[in-house]
Coordinates of N, CA, C and O in Angstrom, one line a residue:
X1 N 115.6 116.6 198.2 CA 115.5 115.3 197.2 C 114.3 115.0 196.8 O 114.3 114.3 195.7
X2 N 113.4 115.7 197.2 CA 112.2 115.2 196.3 C 112.1 115.7 194.9 O 111.6 115.0 194.1
X3 N 112.7 116.8 194.7 CA 112.8 117.1 193.2 C 113.7 116.2 192.4 O 113.5 115.9 191.3
X4 N 114.6 115.5 193.1 CA 115.6 114.6 192.3 C 114.7 113.5 192.1 O 115.1 113.0 190.8
X5 N 114.0 112.8 192.7 CA 113.1 111.5 192.9 C 112.1 111.9 191.6 O 112.1 111.1 190.6
X6 N 111.5 113.1 191.7 CA 110.7 113.5 190.7 C 111.3 113.4 189.2 O 110.7 113.0 188.3
X7 N 112.2 114.2 189.1 CA 112.9 114.2 187.8 C 113.4 113.2 187.5 O 113.5 112.5 186.1
X8 N 114.1 112.1 188.2 CA 114.5 110.7 188.1 C 113.1 110.1 187.4 O 113.3 109.3 186.3
X9 N 112.1 110.0 187.9 CA 110.7 109.3 187.7 C 110.3 110.1 186.2 O 109.9 109.1 185.3
X10 N 110.5 111.1 186.1 CA 110.1 111.8 184.9 C 110.9 111.4 183.7 O 110.6 111.0 182.6
X11 N 112.4 111.3 184.0 CA 113.4 110.8 183.1 C 112.9 109.4 182.7 O 113.1 108.9 181.6
X12 N 112.6 108.6 183.5 CA 112.5 107.2 183.5 C 111.1 106.9 182.5 O 111.1 106.1 181.7
X13 N 110.1 107.7 183.2 CA 108.9 107.6 182.3 C 109.2 108.2 180.8 O 108.8 107.6 179.7
X14 N 110.0 109.4 180.4 CA 110.2 109.6 179.1 C 111.2 108.9 178.5 O 110.7 108.6 177.3
X15 N 111.9 108.2 179.2 CA 112.7 107.3 178.3 C 111.8 106.1 178.0 O 112.1 105.6 176.7
X16 N 111.1 105.8 178.9 CA 110.1 104.6 178.6 C 109.4 104.8 177.3 O 109.0 104.1 176.4
X17 N 108.5 106.1 177.4 CA 107.7 106.7 176.4 C 108.6 106.7 175.0 O 108.0 106.1 174.0
X18 N 109.8 107.1 175.0 CA 110.7 107.2 173.9 C 111.0 105.7 173.3 O 110.9 105.8 172.1
X19 N 111.2 105.0 174.1 CA 111.6 103.4 173.5 C 110.0 102.8 172.9 O 110.2 102.3 172.0
X20 N 109.1 103.1 173.7 CA 107.9 102.6 173.3 C 107.5 103.6 171.8 O 107.0 102.7 170.8
X21 N 107.6 104.7 171.7 CA 107.5 105.3 170.4 C 108.4 104.7 169.3 O 108.0 104.5 168.2
X22 N 109.7 104.6 169.9 CA 110.9 104.2 168.8 C 110.2 102.7 168.4 O 110.5 102.2 167.2
X23 N 109.7 101.9 169.4 CA 109.4 100.4 169.1 C 108.3 100.4 168.1 O 108.0 99.8 166.9
X24 N 107.2 101.5 168.4 CA 106.2 101.5 167.6 C 106.5 101.8 166.0 O 106.1 101.7 165.0
X25 N 107.6 103.2 166.0 CA 107.9 103.3 164.7 C 109.0 102.5 164.2 O 108.5 102.5 162.9
X26 N 109.6 101.6 164.7 CA 110.1 100.6 164.2 C 109.4 99.6 163.7 O 109.3 99.1 162.5
X27 N 108.3 99.1 164.1 CA 107.2 98.1 163.8 C 106.3 98.9 162.4 O 106.2 98.2 161.6
X28 N 106.0 100.0 162.6 CA 105.4 100.8 161.4 C 106.2 100.7 160.1 O 105.8 100.7 159.2
X29 N 107.6 101.2 160.4 CA 108.5 101.2 159.4 C 108.7 100.0 158.8 O 108.9 99.7 157.4
X30 N 108.7 98.9 159.6 CA 109.0 97.5 159.2 C 107.7 97.1 158.1 O 107.8 96.5 157.2
X31 N 106.5 97.4 158.6 CA 105.3 97.3 158.2 C 105.2 97.9 156.7 O 104.8 97.4 155.7
X32 N 105.7 99.3 156.8 CA 105.8 100.2 155.5 C 106.6 99.4 154.4 O 106.4 99.3 153.3
X33 N 108.0 98.9 155.0 CA 108.8 98.2 154.0 C 108.4 97.1 153.4 O 108.5 96.9 152.4
X34 N 107.9 96.2 154.2 CA 107.1 95.0 153.8 C 106.0 95.3 152.7 O 106.0 94.5 151.6
X35 N 105.2 96.3 152.9 CA 104.2 96.7 152.1 C 105.0 97.1 150.7 O 104.6 96.9 149.4
X36 N 106.0 98.0 150.8 CA 106.5 98.5 149.6 C 107.1 97.4 148.8 O 107.1 97.6 147.6
X37 N 107.8 96.4 149.8 CA 108.5 95.2 148.8 C 107.3 94.5 148.0 O 107.5 94.2 146.9
X38 N 106.2 94.4 148.8 CA 105.2 93.4 148.0 C 104.7 94.4 146.9 O 104.4 93.9 145.7
X39 N 104.4 95.7 147.1 CA 104.3 96.6 145.9 C 105.1 96.4 144.8 O 104.8 96.4 143.6
X40 N 106.3 96.6 145.1 CA 107.4 96.6 144.2 C 107.2 95.2 143.3 O 107.4 95.4 142.1
X41 N 107.1 93.9 144.1 CA 106.9 92.7 143.4 C 106.1 92.9 142.5 O 106.0 92.4 141.2
X42 N 104.7 93.3 143.0 CA 103.5 93.3 142.0 C 103.9 94.3 140.9 O 103.6 93.7 139.6
X43 N 104.4 95.4 141.1 CA 104.8 96.2 139.9 C 105.5 95.5 138.7 O 105.7 95.7 137.8
X44 N 106.7 94.8 139.4 CA 107.8 94.0 138.7 C 107.0 93.0 137.9 O 107.2 93.0 136.7
X45 N 106.1 92.1 138.5 CA 105.3 91.4 138.0 C 104.5 91.9 136.5 O 104.3 91.3 135.6
X46 N 103.7 93.1 136.9 CA 103.0 93.7 136.0 C 103.8 94.2 134.9 O 103.4 94.1 133.4
X47 N 105.0 94.9 135.0 CA 105.9 95.3 134.1 C 106.4 94.1 133.5 O 106.4 94.3 132.1
X48 N 106.6 93.0 133.8 CA 107.1 91.8 133.0 C 106.0 91.3 132.2 O 106.3 91.1 130.9
X49 N 104.7 91.3 132.8 CA 103.6 91.0 131.9 C 103.5 91.9 130.6 O 103.3 91.7 129.5
X50 N 103.6 93.3 131.0 CA 103.4 94.4 130.0 C 104.5 94.2 128.8 O 104.2 94.3 127.7
X51 N 105.7 93.9 129.4 CA 106.9 93.9 128.5 C 106.6 92.7 127.5 O 107.0 92.7 126.2
X52 N 106.4 91.6 128.1 CA 106.0 90.1 127.5 C 104.7 90.6 126.5 O 104.9 90.1 125.3
X53 N 104.0 91.4 127.0 CA 102.7 91.5 125.8 C 103.0 92.5 124.8 O 103.0 92.1 123.6
X54 N 104.0 93.5 125.1 CA 104.5 94.4 124.2 C 105.4 93.6 123.1 O 105.3 93.8 121.9
X55 N 106.1 92.6 123.7 CA 107.0 91.9 122.7 C 106.3 91.0 121.9 O 106.6 91.1 120.7
X56 N 105.2 90.4 122.2 CA 104.0 89.5 121.6 C 103.5 90.6 120.4 O 103.4 90.1 119.4
X57 N 103.2 91.6 121.0 CA 102.5 92.6 120.2 C 103.5 93.1 119.1 O 102.9 93.2 117.8
X58 N 104.6 93.3 119.3 CA 105.6 93.7 118.2 C 105.9 92.6 117.4 O 105.9 92.5 116.1
X59 N 105.9 91.2 117.9 CA 105.9 90.1 117.1 C 104.7 90.0 116.2 O 105.0 89.7 114.8
X60 N 103.5 90.3 116.5 CA 102.4 90.2 115.7 C 102.5 91.3 114.7 O 102.2 91.2 113.5
X61 N 102.9 92.5 115.1 CA 102.9 93.7 114.3 C 104.0 93.4 113.1 O 103.5 93.3 111.8
X62 N 105.1 92.9 113.4 CA 106.2 92.3 112.5 C 105.8 91.5 111.4 O 106.0 91.3 110.4
X63 N 104.9 90.4 111.9 CA 104.5 89.3 111.3 C 103.5 89.9 110.2 O 103.7 89.4 108.9
X64 N 102.5 90.8 110.7 CA 101.7 91.3 109.7 C 102.0 92.2 108.7 O 101.5 92.0 107.5
X65 N 103.2 93.0 109.3 CA 103.9 93.8 108.2 C 104.6 93.0 107.1 O 104.5 93.4 105.9
X66 N 105.1 91.8 107.6 CA 105.8 91.1 106.6 C 104.6 90.1 105.5 O 105.1 90.2 104.4
X67 N 103.7 90.1 106.3 CA 102.7 89.3 105.5 C 102.0 90.5 104.4 O 101.8 90.2 103.0
X68 N 101.9 91.8 104.8 CA 101.5 92.8 103.9 C 102.5 92.9 102.8 O 102.1 93.1 101.6
X69 N 103.8 93.2 103.1 CA 104.7 93.2 102.2 C 104.8 92.3 101.3 O 105.0 92.3 100.2
X70 N 104.7 90.9 101.6 CA 104.7 89.7 100.6 C 103.4 90.0 99.7 O 103.6 89.5 98.6
X71 N 102.1 90.2 100.3 CA 101.1 90.4 99.3 C 101.3 91.7 98.5 O 100.9 91.3 97.2
X72 N 102.0 92.6 98.8 CA 102.3 93.7 97.9 C 103.2 93.3 96.9 O 103.1 93.7 95.6
X73 N 104.3 92.6 97.1 CA 105.1 92.2 96.3 C 104.5 91.2 95.2 O 104.7 91.2 94.1
X74 N 103.6 90.3 95.8 CA 103.1 89.3 94.9 C 102.1 90.1 93.8 O 102.1 89.8 92.8
X75 N 101.2 91.1 94.6 CA 100.5 92.0 93.6 C 101.2 92.5 92.7 O 100.7 92.6 91.3
X76 N 102.4 93.2 92.9 CA 103.2 93.8 91.8 C 103.7 92.9 90.9 O 103.8 93.0 89.7
X77 N 104.0 91.6 91.4 CA 104.4 90.6 90.4 C 103.3 90.4 89.4 O 103.5 90.0 88.1
X78 N 102.1 90.2 89.9 CA 100.9 89.8 89.2 C 100.7 91.0 88.0 O 100.4 90.8 87.1
X79 N 100.8 92.1 88.5 CA 100.7 93.4 87.5 C 101.8 93.6 86.6 O 101.1 93.6 85.6
X80 N 103.0 93.1 87.0 CA 103.9 93.1 85.9 C 103.8 91.8 84.7 O 104.0 92.0 83.6
X81 N 103.3 90.7 85.4 CA 103.1 89.8 84.5 C 101.9 89.9 83.5 O 101.9 89.8 82.3
X82 N 100.8 90.5 83.9 CA 99.7 91.0 83.2 C 100.0 92.2 82.3 O 99.8 92.0 81.0
X83 N 100.9 93.0 82.7 CA 101.4 94.1 81.8 C 102.2 93.7 80.6 O 102.3 94.1 79.6
X84 N 102.9 92.5 80.8 CA 103.7 91.8 79.9 C 102.9 91.0 78.8 O 103.0 91.2 77.6
X85 N 101.8 90.4 79.6 CA 100.8 89.8 78.6 C 100.1 90.8 77.7 O 99.8 90.8 76.5
X86 N 99.6 92.0 78.4 CA 98.8 92.8 77.6 C 99.8 93.5 76.7 O 99.5 93.8 75.4
X87 N 101.0 93.9 76.8 CA 102.0 94.3 76.0 C 102.4 93.5 74.7 O 102.3 94.0 73.4
X88 N 102.4 92.0 74.9 CA 102.6 91.2 73.8 C 101.1 91.0 73.0 O 101.3 91.1 71.7
X89 N 100.1 91.3 73.6 CA 99.0 91.4 72.9 C 98.9 92.5 72.1 O 98.6 92.6 70.7
X90 N 99.3 93.8 72.6 CA 99.3 95.0 72.0 C 100.3 94.9 70.5 O 99.9 95.2 69.5
X91 N 101.4 94.5 71.1 CA 102.4 94.2 69.6 C 101.8 93.4 68.8 O 101.9 93.8 67.2
X92 N 101.0 92.3 68.8 CA 100.6 91.4 67.8 C 99.4 92.3 67.2 O 99.3 92.0 66.1
X93 N 98.6 92.8 68.1 CA 97.5 93.5 67.3 C 97.9 94.4 66.3 O 97.3 94.7 65.7
X94 N 99.0 95.2 66.8 CA 99.6 96.4 66.0 C 100.1 95.9 64.7 O 100.1 96.6 63.7
X95 N 100.4 94.6 64.5 CA 101.0 94.2 63.4 C 100.2 93.5 62.4 O 100.4 93.1 61.2
X96 N 98.7 93.5 63.0 CA 97.6 93.2 61.9 C 97.6 94.2 60.6 O 97.8 95.4 61.1
X97 N 97.3 93.8 59.6 CA 97.3 94.6 58.6 C 96.0 94.1 57.6 O 95.5 93.1 57.8
X98 N 95.8 94.8 56.4 CA 95.0 94.4 55.3 C 93.6 94.3 55.7 O 93.3 95.2 56.5
X99 N 93.0 93.1 55.5 CA 91.3 93.2 55.8 C 91.3 92.8 57.1 O 90.1 93.4 57.6
X100 N 92.1 92.2 57.8 CA 91.9 91.7 59.3 C 91.8 93.3 60.1 O 91.0 93.5 60.7
X101 N 92.7 94.1 59.8 CA 93.0 95.4 60.3 C 91.5 96.2 59.9 O 91.0 96.9 60.8
X102 N 91.3 96.2 58.6 CA 90.1 96.9 58.0 C 88.6 96.4 59.0 O 87.9 97.2 59.4
X103 N 88.7 95.0 59.3 CA 87.5 94.7 59.9 C 87.6 95.0 61.4 O 86.4 95.7 62.1
X104 N 88.3 95.1 62.0 CA 88.6 95.4 63.2 C 88.3 96.9 63.3 O 87.3 97.1 64.4
X105 N 88.9 97.9 62.6 CA 88.5 99.3 62.6 C 87.2 99.3 62.2 O 86.5 100.2 62.8
X106 N 86.6 98.8 61.3 CA 85.1 99.1 60.9 C 84.2 98.7 62.0 O 83.4 99.4 62.4
X107 N 84.5 97.5 62.9 CA 83.7 97.1 64.1 C 83.8 98.2 65.1 O 82.7 98.5 65.6
X108 N 84.9 98.7 65.2 CA 85.0 99.6 66.3 C 84.5 101.0 66.0 O 83.7 101.5 66.7
X109 N 84.6 101.5 64.7 CA 84.0 102.6 64.0 C 82.5 102.2 64.2 O 81.8 103.4 64.8
X110 N 81.9 101.4 64.1 CA 80.4 101.2 64.1 C 79.9 101.1 65.6 O 78.7 101.9 65.6
X111 N 80.8 100.8 66.4 CA 80.4 100.8 68.0 C 80.3 102.1 68.5 O 79.3 102.4 69.1
X112 N 81.4 103.1 68.0 CA 81.4 104.3 68.4 C 80.3 105.1 67.9 O 79.7 105.8 68.6
X113 N 79.9 104.9 66.6 CA 78.8 105.8 66.1 C 77.6 105.4 66.8 O 76.8 106.3 67.1
X114 N 77.4 104.1 67.1 CA 76.3 103.6 67.5 C 76.0 104.1 69.0 O 74.8 104.5 69.5
X115 N 77.1 104.2 69.7 CA 77.1 104.6 71.2 C 77.1 106.2 71.2 O 76.6 106.8 72.2
X116 N 77.3 107.0 70.2 CA 77.3 108.3 70.1 C 76.2 108.9 70.2 O 75.0 108.4 69.6
X117 N 75.7 110.2 70.9 CA 74.6 110.8 70.9 C 74.3 111.4 69.6 O 75.2 111.6 68.8
X118 N 72.9 111.9 69.4 CA 72.7 112.4 68.2 C 73.3 114.0 67.9 O 73.5 114.5 68.9
X119 N 73.7 114.0 66.6 CA 74.5 115.3 66.4 C 75.3 114.8 65.3 O 75.4 113.8 64.4
X120 N 76.3 115.8 64.8 CA 77.2 115.9 63.9 C 78.4 115.4 64.6 O 79.1 115.9 65.0
X121 N 78.8 114.0 64.3 CA 80.0 113.5 64.7 C 81.2 113.8 64.0 O 81.2 114.2 62.8
X122 N 82.4 113.9 64.6 CA 83.4 114.2 64.1 C 84.4 113.4 64.6 O 84.6 112.9 66.2
X123 N 85.3 112.8 63.8 CA 86.4 111.7 64.3 C 87.7 112.1 64.4 O 88.2 113.2 63.5
X124 N 88.6 111.4 65.2 CA 90.0 111.6 65.2 C 90.4 110.5 65.1 O 90.3 109.4 65.5
X125 N 91.5 110.2 64.2 CA 92.1 109.3 63.7 C 93.4 109.1 63.8 O 94.0 110.3 63.6
X126 N 94.2 107.9 64.0 CA 95.9 108.1 64.0 C 96.2 108.0 62.6 O 95.5 107.5 61.7
X127 N 97.4 108.7 62.5 CA 97.9 108.6 61.0 C 98.0 107.4 60.3 O 97.7 107.0 59.2
X128 N 98.5 106.4 61.2 CA 98.5 105.1 60.8 C 97.3 104.5 60.3 O 97.3 103.4 59.2
X129 N 96.2 104.8 60.8 CA 94.8 104.2 60.4 C 94.3 105.0 59.3 O 93.2 104.5 58.9
X130 N 94.8 106.1 58.7 CA 94.0 106.9 57.8 C 93.7 105.9 56.6 O 92.6 106.0 56.1
X131 N 94.6 105.0 56.2 CA 94.4 104.3 54.9 C 93.2 103.4 55.2 O 92.4 102.9 54.3
X132 N 93.2 102.8 56.2 CA 92.0 101.9 56.6 C 90.8 102.4 57.0 O 89.6 102.1 56.7
X133 N 90.9 103.7 57.6 CA 89.4 104.5 58.3 C 88.8 105.4 57.2 O 87.5 105.7 57.2
X134 N 89.8 106.2 56.5 CA 89.2 107.1 55.6 C 88.1 106.5 54.7 O 87.1 107.5 54.8
X135 N 88.5 105.6 53.9 CA 87.0 105.2 53.1 C 85.8 105.1 54.2 O 84.7 105.4 53.7
X136 N 85.8 104.4 55.1 CA 84.7 104.0 56.2 C 84.0 105.3 56.6 O 83.0 105.7 56.6
X137 N 84.9 106.4 56.9 CA 84.6 107.7 57.4 C 83.7 108.6 56.5 O 82.9 109.1 56.8
X138 N 84.3 108.4 55.2 CA 83.8 109.2 54.1 C 82.3 108.5 53.5 O 81.3 109.0 53.5
X139 N 82.1 107.1 53.7 CA 81.3 106.5 53.7 C 80.0 106.8 54.6 O 78.8 106.6 54.0
X140 N 80.3 107.0 55.9 CA 79.4 107.5 56.8 C 79.1 108.8 56.7 O 78.4 109.5 57.6
X141 N 80.0 109.7 55.9 CA 79.7 111.0 55.9 C 80.1 111.7 56.9 O 79.8 112.9 57.2
X142 N 81.5 111.3 57.6 CA 81.8 112.0 59.0 C 83.2 112.5 58.8 O 83.9 112.6 58.0
X143 N 83.0 113.8 59.3 CA 84.1 114.9 59.2 C 85.2 114.3 60.3 O 84.8 113.5 61.2
X144 N 86.6 114.2 59.7 CA 87.6 113.8 60.5 C 88.9 114.5 60.4 O 89.0 115.3 59.4
X145 N 89.5 114.3 61.5 CA 91.1 114.8 61.4 C 91.9 113.6 61.7 O 91.8 112.8 62.3
X146 N 93.2 113.9 61.3 CA 94.4 112.8 61.3 C 95.4 113.5 62.3 O 95.8 114.4 62.0
X147 N 95.6 112.8 63.3 CA 96.9 113.2 64.3 C 97.7 111.7 64.4 O 97.3 111.0 64.3
X148 N 98.9 112.3 64.8 CA 100.1 111.3 65.1 C 99.8 111.1 66.5 O 100.4 111.7 67.6
X149 N 99.1 110.0 66.9 CA 98.5 109.4 68.3 C 98.8 108.1 68.3 O 98.0 107.5 67.8
X150 N 99.6 107.5 69.2 CA 99.9 106.1 69.5 C 98.5 105.5 70.2 O 98.2 104.5 70.1
X151 N 98.0 106.4 71.0 CA 96.8 106.0 71.7 C 95.4 105.8 71.0 O 94.6 105.2 71.2
X152 N 95.6 106.2 69.8 CA 94.6 105.7 68.7 C 94.7 104.7 67.7 O 94.1 104.4 66.9
X153 N 95.9 104.2 67.7 CA 96.2 103.0 67.1 C 95.2 101.9 67.2 O 94.9 101.6 68.4
X154 N 94.8 101.4 66.3 CA 93.6 100.4 66.1 C 92.5 101.0 66.9 O 91.8 100.2 67.7
X155 N 92.1 102.4 66.7 CA 90.9 102.9 67.4 C 90.6 104.2 66.7 O 91.1 104.6 65.7
X156 N 89.7 104.6 67.2 CA 89.3 106.0 66.8 C 88.4 106.7 68.0 O 87.9 106.3 68.9
X157 N 88.6 108.1 67.9 CA 87.8 109.1 68.9 C 86.8 109.9 68.0 O 86.9 110.0 66.9
X158 N 85.5 109.9 68.6 CA 84.4 110.4 67.9 C 84.0 111.6 68.9 O 83.7 111.0 70.2
X159 N 83.7 112.6 68.5 CA 83.1 113.8 69.4 C 81.8 114.2 68.7 O 81.6 114.5 67.3
X160 N 80.9 114.3 69.6 CA 79.6 114.9 69.2 C 79.0 115.7 70.4 O 79.0 115.3 71.6
X161 N 78.9 117.0 70.1 CA 78.4 117.9 71.0 C 79.2 118.0 72.3 O 78.4 118.2 73.4
X162 N 80.6 118.0 72.0 CA 81.3 118.2 73.2 C 81.6 116.9 74.0 O 82.4 116.9 75.0
X163 N 81.0 115.8 73.6 CA 81.0 114.5 74.2 C 81.9 113.6 73.5 O 81.8 113.5 72.2
X164 N 83.1 113.0 74.1 CA 84.0 112.3 73.6 C 83.8 110.7 73.7 O 83.7 110.5 75.0
X165 N 83.9 110.1 72.6 CA 83.8 108.5 73.1 C 85.2 107.9 72.1 O 85.3 108.0 71.0
X166 N 85.8 107.1 72.9 CA 87.1 106.4 72.1 C 86.9 105.0 72.4 O 86.5 104.4 73.4
X167 N 87.2 104.5 71.3 CA 87.3 102.9 71.1 C 88.6 102.6 70.4 O 88.8 102.9 69.4
X168 N 89.6 102.0 71.2 CA 90.8 101.9 70.5 C 91.3 100.4 71.2 O 90.8 99.9 72.2
X169 N 92.5 100.0 70.7 CA 93.1 98.9 71.4 C 93.6 99.1 72.6 O 93.2 98.3 73.7
X170 N 94.2 100.4 73.1 CA 94.5 100.5 74.3 C 93.4 100.7 75.3 O 93.5 100.3 76.4
X171 N 92.1 101.1 74.8 CA 91.0 101.4 75.7 C 90.5 99.8 76.1 O 90.2 99.7 77.1
X172 N 90.6 98.9 75.0 CA 90.1 97.5 75.3 C 90.9 96.9 76.2 O 90.3 96.2 77.0
X173 N 92.2 97.2 75.9 CA 93.0 96.5 76.9 C 92.9 96.9 78.2 O 93.1 96.1 79.3
X174 N 92.7 98.0 78.5 CA 92.5 98.5 79.9 C 91.4 98.1 80.4 O 91.3 97.8 81.5
X175 N 90.2 98.0 79.6 CA 89.0 97.5 80.1 C 89.2 96.0 80.5 O 88.3 95.6 81.7
X176 N 90.0 95.2 79.9 CA 90.0 93.9 80.3 C 91.0 93.4 81.4 O 91.1 92.4 81.9
X177 N 91.9 94.5 81.7 CA 92.7 94.2 82.9 C 92.2 93.9 84.1 O 92.8 92.8 84.6
X178 N 91.1 94.5 84.6 CA 90.6 93.8 85.9 C 90.1 92.3 85.7 O 90.5 91.5 86.7
X179 N 89.5 91.9 84.8 CA 89.2 90.6 84.5 C 90.0 89.7 84.3 O 90.1 88.5 84.9
X180 N 91.1 90.2 83.7 CA 92.2 89.2 83.3 C 93.2 89.1 84.5 O 93.8 88.0 85.0
X181 N 93.3 90.1 85.6 CA 94.0 90.2 86.8 C 93.2 89.0 87.7 O 94.0 88.2 88.4
X182 N 92.0 89.0 87.8 CA 91.3 88.0 88.5 C 91.6 86.5 87.8 O 91.8 85.5 88.6
X183 N 91.5 86.4 86.6 CA 91.7 85.2 86.0 C 93.2 84.8 86.2 O 93.4 83.6 86.6
X184 N 94.0 85.6 86.1 CA 95.5 85.3 86.4 C 95.7 84.9 87.7 O 96.5 84.0 88.2
X185 N 95.1 85.5 88.7 CA 95.3 85.2 90.1 C 94.6 83.8 90.4 O 95.3 83.1 91.2
X186 N 93.6 83.5 89.9 CA 92.9 82.1 89.8 C 93.9 81.0 89.4 O 94.0 79.9 89.9
X187 N 94.6 81.4 88.2 CA 95.4 80.3 87.3 C 96.9 80.3 87.9 O 97.4 79.2 88.0
X188 N 97.4 81.2 88.4 CA 98.8 81.3 88.8 C 99.1 81.5 90.2 O 100.3 81.0 90.7
X189 N 98.3 82.0 91.2 CA 98.7 82.3 92.5 C 97.7 81.6 93.4 O 96.7 81.7 93.5

């Protein structure tokens, strides 16, 4: 019987150790589960904060995009208004004739000749301006050609040594556009 007692004692000791191991494993598992729940709650809060932040970032982005679109629309409207004003001025200027047109063209021609480098200038004029500019060009002794060009209405191109200088209604209107846009912005918007 001594073996039976020894076996019984070993079994009881093994059973007690197994229960201790199981109890320790259960305690560790409960601890791991508690830590996992806590980590999950932290991650959930962080995710909620991130989603809220992303939502706020999206709202800010959408608001900024709307402001930018509004500015673009306003700028386009300003340009349309200015283009209409300049087109009206162009139409009125092109209706000028007689002495007024001759005075304007004389002034433009004199500016271009003064700005031209030394050399033999050659002018290009629009067909419509021929009757106004031809006597002036001949008086200055300038060679010229006549072309059917709307960009030279109320104006003249002069070429000297390969360098071109243009002074016309269209170039003047384009030069005034930035300043007029600033003034339009100040007055209307």
